[in-house]
PDB file of C-alpha atoms and ligand atoms in Angstrom:
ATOM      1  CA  UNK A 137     141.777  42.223  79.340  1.00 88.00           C
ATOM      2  CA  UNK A 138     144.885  40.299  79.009  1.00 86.00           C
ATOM      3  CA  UNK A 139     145.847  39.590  83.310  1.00 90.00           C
ATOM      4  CA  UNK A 140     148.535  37.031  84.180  1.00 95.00           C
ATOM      5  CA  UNK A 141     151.181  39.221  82.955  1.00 97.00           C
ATOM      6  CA  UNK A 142     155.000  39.051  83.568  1.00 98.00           C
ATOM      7  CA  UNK A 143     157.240  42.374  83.772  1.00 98.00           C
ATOM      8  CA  UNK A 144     160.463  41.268  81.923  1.00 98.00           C
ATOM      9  CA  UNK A 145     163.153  43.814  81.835  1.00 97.00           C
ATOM     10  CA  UNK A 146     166.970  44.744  83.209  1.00 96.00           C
ATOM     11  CA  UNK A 147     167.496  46.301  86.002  1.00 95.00           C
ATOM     12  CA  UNK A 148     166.438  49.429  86.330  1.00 92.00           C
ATOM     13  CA  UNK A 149     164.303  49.277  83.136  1.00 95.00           C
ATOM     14  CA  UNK A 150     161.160  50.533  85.286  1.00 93.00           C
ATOM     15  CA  UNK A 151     159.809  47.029  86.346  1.00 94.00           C
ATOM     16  CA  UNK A 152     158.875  48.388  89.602  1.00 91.00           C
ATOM     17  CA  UNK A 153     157.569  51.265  89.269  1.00 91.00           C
ATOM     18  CA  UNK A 154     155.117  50.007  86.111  1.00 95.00           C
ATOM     19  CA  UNK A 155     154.424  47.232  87.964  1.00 94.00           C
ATOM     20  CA  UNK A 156     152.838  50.022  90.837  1.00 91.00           C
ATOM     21  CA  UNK A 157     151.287  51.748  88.506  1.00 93.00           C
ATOM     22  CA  UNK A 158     149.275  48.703  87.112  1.00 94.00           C
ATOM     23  CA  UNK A 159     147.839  47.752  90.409  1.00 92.00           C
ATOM     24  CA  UNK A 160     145.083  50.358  89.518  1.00 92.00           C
ATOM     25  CA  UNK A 161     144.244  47.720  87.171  1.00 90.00           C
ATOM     26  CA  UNK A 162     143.066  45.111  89.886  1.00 89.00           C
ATOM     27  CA  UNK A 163     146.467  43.051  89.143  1.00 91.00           C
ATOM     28  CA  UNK A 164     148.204  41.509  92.230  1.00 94.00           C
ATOM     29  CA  UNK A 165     152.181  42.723  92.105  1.00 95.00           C
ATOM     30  CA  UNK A 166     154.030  39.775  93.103  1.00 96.00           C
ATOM     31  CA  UNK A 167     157.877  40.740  92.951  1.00 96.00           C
ATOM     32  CA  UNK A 168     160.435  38.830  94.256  1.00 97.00           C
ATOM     33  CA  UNK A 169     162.759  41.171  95.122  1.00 95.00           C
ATOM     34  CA  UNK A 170     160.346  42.763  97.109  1.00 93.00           C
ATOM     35  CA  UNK A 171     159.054  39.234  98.856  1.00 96.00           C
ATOM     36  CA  UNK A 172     163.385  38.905  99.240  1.00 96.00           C
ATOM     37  CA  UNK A 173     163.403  42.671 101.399  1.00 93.00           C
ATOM     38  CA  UNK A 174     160.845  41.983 103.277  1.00 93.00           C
ATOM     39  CA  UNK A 175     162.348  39.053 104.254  1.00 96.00           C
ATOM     40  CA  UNK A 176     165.347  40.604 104.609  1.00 94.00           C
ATOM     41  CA  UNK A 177     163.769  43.404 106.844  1.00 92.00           C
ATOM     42  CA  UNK A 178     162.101  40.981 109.136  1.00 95.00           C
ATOM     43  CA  UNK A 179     165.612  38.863 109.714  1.00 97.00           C
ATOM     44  CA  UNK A 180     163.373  35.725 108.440  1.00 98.00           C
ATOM     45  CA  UNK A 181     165.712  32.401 107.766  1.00 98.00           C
ATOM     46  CA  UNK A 182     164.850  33.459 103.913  1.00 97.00           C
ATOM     47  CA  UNK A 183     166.271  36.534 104.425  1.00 98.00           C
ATOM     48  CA  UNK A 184     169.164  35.598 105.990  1.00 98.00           C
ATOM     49  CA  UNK A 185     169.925  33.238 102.798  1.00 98.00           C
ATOM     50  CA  UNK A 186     168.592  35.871 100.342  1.00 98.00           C
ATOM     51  CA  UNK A 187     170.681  38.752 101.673  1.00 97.00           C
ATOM     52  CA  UNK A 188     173.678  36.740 101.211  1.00 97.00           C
ATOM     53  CA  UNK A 189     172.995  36.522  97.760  1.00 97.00           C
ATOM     54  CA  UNK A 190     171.370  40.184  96.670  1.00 97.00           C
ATOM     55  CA  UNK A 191     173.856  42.383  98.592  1.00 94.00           C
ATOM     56  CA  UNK A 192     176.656  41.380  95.810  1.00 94.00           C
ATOM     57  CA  UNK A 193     174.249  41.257  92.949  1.00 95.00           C
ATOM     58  CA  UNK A 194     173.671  37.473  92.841  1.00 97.00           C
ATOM     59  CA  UNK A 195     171.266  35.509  92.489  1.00 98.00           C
ATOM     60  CA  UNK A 196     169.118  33.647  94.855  1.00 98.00           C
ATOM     61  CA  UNK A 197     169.047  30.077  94.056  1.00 98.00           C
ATOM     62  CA  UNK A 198     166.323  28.655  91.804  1.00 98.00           C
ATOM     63  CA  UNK A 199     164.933  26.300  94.162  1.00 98.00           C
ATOM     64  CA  UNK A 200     164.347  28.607  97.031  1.00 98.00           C
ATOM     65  CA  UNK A 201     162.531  31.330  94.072  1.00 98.00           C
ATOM     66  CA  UNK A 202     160.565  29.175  92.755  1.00 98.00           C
ATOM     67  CA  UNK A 203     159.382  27.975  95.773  1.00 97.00           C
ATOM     68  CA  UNK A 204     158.042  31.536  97.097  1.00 97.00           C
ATOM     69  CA  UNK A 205     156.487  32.188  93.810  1.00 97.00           C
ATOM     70  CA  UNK A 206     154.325  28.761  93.908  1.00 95.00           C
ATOM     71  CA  UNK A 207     152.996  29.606  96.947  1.00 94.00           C
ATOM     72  CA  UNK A 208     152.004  33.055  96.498  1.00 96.00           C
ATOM     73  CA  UNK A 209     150.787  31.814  93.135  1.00 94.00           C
ATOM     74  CA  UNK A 210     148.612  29.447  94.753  1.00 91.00           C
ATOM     75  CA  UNK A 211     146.761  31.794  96.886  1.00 93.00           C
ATOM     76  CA  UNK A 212     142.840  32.946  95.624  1.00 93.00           C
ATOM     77  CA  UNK A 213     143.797  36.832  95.445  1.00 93.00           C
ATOM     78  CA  UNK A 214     145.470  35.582  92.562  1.00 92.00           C
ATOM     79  CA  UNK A 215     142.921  34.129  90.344  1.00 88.00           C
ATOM     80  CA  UNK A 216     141.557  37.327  88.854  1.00 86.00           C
ATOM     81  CA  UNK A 217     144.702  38.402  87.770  1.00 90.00           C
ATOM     82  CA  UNK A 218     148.691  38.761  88.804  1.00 95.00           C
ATOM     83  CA  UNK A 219     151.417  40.530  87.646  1.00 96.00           C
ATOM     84  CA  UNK A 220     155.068  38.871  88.440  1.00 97.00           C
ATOM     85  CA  UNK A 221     157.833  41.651  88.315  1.00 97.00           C
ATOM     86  CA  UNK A 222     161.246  40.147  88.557  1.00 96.00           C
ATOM     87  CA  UNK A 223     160.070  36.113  88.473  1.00 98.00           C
ATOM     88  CA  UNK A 224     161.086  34.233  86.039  1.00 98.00           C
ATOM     89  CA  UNK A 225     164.997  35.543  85.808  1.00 98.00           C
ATOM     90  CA  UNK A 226     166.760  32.097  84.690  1.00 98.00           C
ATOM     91  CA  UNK A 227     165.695  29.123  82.163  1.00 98.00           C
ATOM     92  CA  UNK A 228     164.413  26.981  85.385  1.00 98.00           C
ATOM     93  CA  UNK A 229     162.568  29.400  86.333  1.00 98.00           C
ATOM     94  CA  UNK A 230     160.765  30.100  83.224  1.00 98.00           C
ATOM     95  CA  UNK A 231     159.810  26.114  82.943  1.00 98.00           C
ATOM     96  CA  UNK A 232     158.796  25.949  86.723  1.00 98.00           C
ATOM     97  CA  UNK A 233     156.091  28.677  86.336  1.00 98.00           C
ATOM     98  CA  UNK A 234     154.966  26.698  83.021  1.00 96.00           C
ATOM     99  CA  UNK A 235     154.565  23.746  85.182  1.00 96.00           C
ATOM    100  CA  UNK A 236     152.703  25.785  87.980  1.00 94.00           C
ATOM    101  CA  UNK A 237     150.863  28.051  85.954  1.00 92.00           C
ATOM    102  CA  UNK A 238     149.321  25.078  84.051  1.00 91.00           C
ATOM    103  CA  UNK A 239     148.866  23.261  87.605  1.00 90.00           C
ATOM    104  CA  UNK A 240     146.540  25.912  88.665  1.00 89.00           C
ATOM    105  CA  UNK A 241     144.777  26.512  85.254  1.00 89.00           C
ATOM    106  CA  UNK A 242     146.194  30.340  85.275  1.00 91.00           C
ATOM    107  CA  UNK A 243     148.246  30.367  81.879  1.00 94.00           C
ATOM    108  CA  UNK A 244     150.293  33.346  81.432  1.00 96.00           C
ATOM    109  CA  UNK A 245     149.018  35.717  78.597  1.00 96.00           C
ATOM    110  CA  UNK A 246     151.657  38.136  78.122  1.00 97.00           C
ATOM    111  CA  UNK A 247     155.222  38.725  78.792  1.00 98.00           C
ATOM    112  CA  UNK A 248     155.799  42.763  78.585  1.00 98.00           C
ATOM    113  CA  UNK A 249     159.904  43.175  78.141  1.00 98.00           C
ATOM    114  CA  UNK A 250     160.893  46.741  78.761  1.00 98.00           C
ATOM    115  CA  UNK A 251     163.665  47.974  76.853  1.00 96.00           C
ATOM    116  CA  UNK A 252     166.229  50.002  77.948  1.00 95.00           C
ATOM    117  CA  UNK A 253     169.614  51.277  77.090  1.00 93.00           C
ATOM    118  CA  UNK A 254     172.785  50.437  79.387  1.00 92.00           C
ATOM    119  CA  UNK A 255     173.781  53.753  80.255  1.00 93.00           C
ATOM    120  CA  UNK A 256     170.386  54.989  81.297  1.00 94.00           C
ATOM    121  CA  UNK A 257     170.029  52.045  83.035  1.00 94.00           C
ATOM    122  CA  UNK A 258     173.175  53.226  85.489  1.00 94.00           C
ATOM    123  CA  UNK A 259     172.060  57.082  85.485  1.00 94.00           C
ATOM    124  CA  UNK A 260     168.450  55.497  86.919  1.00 94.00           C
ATOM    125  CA  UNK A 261     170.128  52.418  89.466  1.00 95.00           C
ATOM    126  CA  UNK A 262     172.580  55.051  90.805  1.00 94.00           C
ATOM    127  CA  UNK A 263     169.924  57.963  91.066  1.00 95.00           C
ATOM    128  CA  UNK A 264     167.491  55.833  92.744  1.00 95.00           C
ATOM    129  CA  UNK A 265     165.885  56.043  95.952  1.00 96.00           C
ATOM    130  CA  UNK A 266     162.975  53.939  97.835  1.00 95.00           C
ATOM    131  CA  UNK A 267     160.591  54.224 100.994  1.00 94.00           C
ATOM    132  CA  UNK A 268     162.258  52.028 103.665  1.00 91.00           C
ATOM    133  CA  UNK A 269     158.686  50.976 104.496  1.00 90.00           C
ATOM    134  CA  UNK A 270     156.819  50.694 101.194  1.00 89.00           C
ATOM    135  CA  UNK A 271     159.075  50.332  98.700  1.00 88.00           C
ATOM    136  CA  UNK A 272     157.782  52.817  96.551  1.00 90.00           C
ATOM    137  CA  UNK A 273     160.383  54.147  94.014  1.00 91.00           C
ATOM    138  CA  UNK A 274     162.063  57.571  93.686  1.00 94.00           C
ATOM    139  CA  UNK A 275     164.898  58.877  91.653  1.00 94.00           C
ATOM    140  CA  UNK A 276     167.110  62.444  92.782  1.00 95.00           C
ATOM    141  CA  UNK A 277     166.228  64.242  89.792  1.00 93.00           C
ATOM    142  CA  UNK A 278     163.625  62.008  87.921  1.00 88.00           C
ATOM    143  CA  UNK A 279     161.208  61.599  90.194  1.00 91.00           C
ATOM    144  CA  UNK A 280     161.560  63.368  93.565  1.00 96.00           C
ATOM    145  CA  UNK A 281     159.271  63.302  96.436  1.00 97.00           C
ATOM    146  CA  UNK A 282     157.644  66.337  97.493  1.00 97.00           C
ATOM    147  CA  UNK A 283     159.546  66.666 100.540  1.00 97.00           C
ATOM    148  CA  UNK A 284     163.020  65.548 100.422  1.00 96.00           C
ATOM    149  CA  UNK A 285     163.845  62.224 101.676  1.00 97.00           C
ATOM    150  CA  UNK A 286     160.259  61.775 102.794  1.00 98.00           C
ATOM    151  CA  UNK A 287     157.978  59.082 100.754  1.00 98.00           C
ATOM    152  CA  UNK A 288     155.075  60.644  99.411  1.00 97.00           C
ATOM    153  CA  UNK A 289     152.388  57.846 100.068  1.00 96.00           C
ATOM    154  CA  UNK A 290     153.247  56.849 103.499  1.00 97.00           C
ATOM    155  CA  UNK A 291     155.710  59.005 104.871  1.00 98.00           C
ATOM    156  CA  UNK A 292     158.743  56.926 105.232  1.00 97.00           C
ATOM    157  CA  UNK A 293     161.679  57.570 104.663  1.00 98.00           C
ATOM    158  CA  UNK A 294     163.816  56.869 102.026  1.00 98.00           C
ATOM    159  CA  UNK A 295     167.120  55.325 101.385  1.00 96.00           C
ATOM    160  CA  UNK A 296     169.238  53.874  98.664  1.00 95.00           C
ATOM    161  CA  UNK A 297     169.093  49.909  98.283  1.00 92.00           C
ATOM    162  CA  UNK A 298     171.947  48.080  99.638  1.00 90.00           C
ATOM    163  CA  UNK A 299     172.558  46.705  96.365  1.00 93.00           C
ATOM    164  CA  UNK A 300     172.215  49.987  94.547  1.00 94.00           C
ATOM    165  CA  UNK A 301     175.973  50.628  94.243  1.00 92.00           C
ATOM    166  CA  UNK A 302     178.599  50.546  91.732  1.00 90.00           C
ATOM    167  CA  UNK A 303     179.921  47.424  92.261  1.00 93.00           C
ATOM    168  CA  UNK A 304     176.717  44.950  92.516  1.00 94.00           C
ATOM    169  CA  UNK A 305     174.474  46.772  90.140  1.00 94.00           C
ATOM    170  CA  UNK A 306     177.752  45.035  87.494  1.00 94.00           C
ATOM    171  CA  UNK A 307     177.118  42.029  88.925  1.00 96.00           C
ATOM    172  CA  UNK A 308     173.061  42.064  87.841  1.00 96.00           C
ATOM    173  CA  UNK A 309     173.736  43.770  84.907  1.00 96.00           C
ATOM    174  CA  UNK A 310     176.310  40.238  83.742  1.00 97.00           C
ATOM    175  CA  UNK A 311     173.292  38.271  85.161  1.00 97.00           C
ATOM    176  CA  UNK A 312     170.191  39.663  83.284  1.00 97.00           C
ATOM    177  CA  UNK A 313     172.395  39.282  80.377  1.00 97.00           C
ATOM    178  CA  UNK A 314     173.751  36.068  80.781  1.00 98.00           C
ATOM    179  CA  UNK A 315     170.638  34.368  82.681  1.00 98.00           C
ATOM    180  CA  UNK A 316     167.777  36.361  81.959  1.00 98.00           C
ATOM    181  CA  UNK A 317     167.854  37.782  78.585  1.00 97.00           C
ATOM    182  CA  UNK A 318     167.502  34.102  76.858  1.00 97.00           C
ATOM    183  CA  UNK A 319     164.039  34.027  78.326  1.00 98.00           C
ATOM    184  CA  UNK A 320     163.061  36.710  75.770  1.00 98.00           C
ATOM    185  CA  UNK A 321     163.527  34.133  73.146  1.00 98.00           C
ATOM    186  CA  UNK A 322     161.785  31.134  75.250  1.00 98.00           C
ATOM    187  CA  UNK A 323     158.564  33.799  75.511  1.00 98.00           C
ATOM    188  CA  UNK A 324     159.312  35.201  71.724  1.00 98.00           C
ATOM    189  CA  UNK A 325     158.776  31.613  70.528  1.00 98.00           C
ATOM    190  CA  UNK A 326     155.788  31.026  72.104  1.00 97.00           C
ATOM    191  CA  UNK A 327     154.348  33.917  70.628  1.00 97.00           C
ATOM    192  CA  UNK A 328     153.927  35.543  74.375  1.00 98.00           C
ATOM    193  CA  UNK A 329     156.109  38.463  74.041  1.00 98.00           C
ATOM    194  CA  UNK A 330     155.634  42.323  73.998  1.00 98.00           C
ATOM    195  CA  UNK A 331     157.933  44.801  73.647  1.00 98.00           C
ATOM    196  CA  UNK A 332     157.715  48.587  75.141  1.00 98.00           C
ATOM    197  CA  UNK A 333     160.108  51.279  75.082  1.00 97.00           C
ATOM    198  CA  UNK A 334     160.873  52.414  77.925  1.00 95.00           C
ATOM    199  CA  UNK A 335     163.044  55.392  77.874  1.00 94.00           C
ATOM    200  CA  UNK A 336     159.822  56.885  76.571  1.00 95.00           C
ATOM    201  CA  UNK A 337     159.151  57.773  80.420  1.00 88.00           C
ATOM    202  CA  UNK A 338     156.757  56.248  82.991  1.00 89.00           C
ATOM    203  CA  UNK A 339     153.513  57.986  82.803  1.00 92.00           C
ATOM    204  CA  UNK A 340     153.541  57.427  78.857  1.00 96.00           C
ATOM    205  CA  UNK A 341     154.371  54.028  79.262  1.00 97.00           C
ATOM    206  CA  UNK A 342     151.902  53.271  81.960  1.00 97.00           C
ATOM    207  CA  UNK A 343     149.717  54.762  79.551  1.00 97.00           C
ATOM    208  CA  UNK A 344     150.741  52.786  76.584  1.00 97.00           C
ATOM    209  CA  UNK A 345     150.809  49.189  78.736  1.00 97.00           C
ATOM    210  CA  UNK A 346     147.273  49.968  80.214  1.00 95.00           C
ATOM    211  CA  UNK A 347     145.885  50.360  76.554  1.00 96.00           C
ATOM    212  CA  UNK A 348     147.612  47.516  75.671  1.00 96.00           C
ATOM    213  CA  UNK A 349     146.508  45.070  78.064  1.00 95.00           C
ATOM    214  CA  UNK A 350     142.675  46.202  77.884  1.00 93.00           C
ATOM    215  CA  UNK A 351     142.790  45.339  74.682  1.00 87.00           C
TER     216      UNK A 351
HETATM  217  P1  ADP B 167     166.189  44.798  90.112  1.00 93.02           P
HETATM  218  O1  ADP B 167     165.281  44.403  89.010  1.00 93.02           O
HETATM  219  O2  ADP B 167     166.350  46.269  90.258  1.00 93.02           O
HETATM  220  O3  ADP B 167     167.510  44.103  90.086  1.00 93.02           O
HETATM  221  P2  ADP B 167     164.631  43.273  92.139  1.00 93.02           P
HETATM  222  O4  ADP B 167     163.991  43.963  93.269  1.00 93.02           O
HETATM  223  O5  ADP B 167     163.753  42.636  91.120  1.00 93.02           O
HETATM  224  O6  ADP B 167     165.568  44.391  91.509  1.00 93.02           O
HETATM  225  O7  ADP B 167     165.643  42.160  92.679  1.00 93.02           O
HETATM  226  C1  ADP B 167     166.629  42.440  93.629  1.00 93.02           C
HETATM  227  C2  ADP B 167     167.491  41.215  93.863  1.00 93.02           C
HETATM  228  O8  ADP B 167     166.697  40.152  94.417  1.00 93.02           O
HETATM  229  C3  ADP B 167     168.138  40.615  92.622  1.00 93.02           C
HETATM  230  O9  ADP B 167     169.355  41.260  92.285  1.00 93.02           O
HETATM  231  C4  ADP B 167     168.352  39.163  93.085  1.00 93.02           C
HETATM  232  O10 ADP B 167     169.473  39.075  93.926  1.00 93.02           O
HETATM  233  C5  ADP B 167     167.123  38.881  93.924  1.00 93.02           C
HETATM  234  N1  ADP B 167     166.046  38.304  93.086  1.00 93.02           N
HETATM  235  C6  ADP B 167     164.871  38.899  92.761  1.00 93.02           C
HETATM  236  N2  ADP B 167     164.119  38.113  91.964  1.00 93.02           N
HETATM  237  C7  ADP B 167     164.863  36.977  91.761  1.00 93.02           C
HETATM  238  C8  ADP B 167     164.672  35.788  90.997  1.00 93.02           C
HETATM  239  N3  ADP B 167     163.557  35.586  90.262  1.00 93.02           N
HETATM  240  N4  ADP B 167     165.646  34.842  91.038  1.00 93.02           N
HETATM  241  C9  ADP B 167     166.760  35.017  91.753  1.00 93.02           C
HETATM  242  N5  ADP B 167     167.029  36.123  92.478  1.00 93.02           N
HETATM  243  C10 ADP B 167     166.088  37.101  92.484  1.00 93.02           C
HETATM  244 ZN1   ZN B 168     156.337  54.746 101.510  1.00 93.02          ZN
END
């Protein structure tokens, strides 16, 4: 089973919601943007500096990223397997978790890149909805709960993501394009990288990842 896996893909590609799905496997989710709300949520000095940057579609600085990724890395839950979704996004990035993941002997062994078409990409961003208290991901007409505006694990509720709108979901889509995409030739060259469809929809992709990485 192949487990220190990253989840590349654009915004909206289904990171996420794979990324929840796989936890069945025993994998650790580690996702920034996620570690960034919380923050956020709890009014934490981090989240202070990270809202500043994620409410126009930025990014947060390198230095601050990497540093919340080494020391969640770092922690034992993590030895028998992680899963980052949304870490690496830029070139520094992608060497600093070289560097780390060497440091604590857990090499990555796969880089799964989900691909997805732009205008899809909108339809899901602008469609999509998430529990205010576990972040688990809905869409209006993809994926609805069972009772509107009410998550269906915990019982939240759910809104739309301040950075779900019009305007900043441009300003990601310029970044994974001009910062992020590049790393799909950094992780092609070293012979790391895996490519799914993933307008295919979530269940048969879950299915077709989980095969995948058992093998
Ligand atoms: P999405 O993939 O839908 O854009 P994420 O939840 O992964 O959503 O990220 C939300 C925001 O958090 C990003 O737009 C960015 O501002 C910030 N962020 C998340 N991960 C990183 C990262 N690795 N480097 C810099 N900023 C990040
Ligand atoms: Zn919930």
């Amino acid at each position: 089973m192949k487990k220190n896996i990253i989840l590349m893909g654009a915004p909206g590609a289904g990171k996420g919601t794979l990324a929840k799905q796989l936890i069945s496997l025993g994998l650790i989710h580690i996702s920034t943007g996620d570690m960034f709300r919380e923050a956020i949520n709890e009014g934490t000095e981090l989240g202070k500096l990270a809202n500043s940057y994620i409410k126009d579609g930025n990014l947060v600085p390198d230095d601050v990223t990497i540093g919340i990724v080494r020391e969640r890395l770092s922690k034992d839950d993590c030895k028998n397997g992680f899963l980052l979704d949304g870490f690496p996004r830029t070139l520094p990035q992608a060497e600093a978790l070289e560097k780390m993941s060497k440091e604590i002997s857990r090499p990555i062994d796969v880089v799964i890149n989900l691909d997805c078409d732009e205008e899809e990409l909108v339809r899901r961003i602008s469609g999509r909805r998430v529990c205010k208290n576990c972040g688990a991901p809905y869409h209006i007409t993809n994926k609805k709960p069972l009772v509107e505006g009410i998550c269906d694990i915990c019982g939240g509720p759910l809104i739309q993501r301040k950075d779900d709108n019009e305007e900043s979901l441009k300003v990601r889509l310029q970044h994974y394009v001009q910062d992020t995409k590049p790393l799909l030739d950094f992780y092609q060259d070293k012979g790391l990288l895996q490519n799914f469809d993933s307008l295919v929809g979530m269940n048969v992709l879950f299915d077709e990842v989980s095969v995948f990485l058992k093998k």
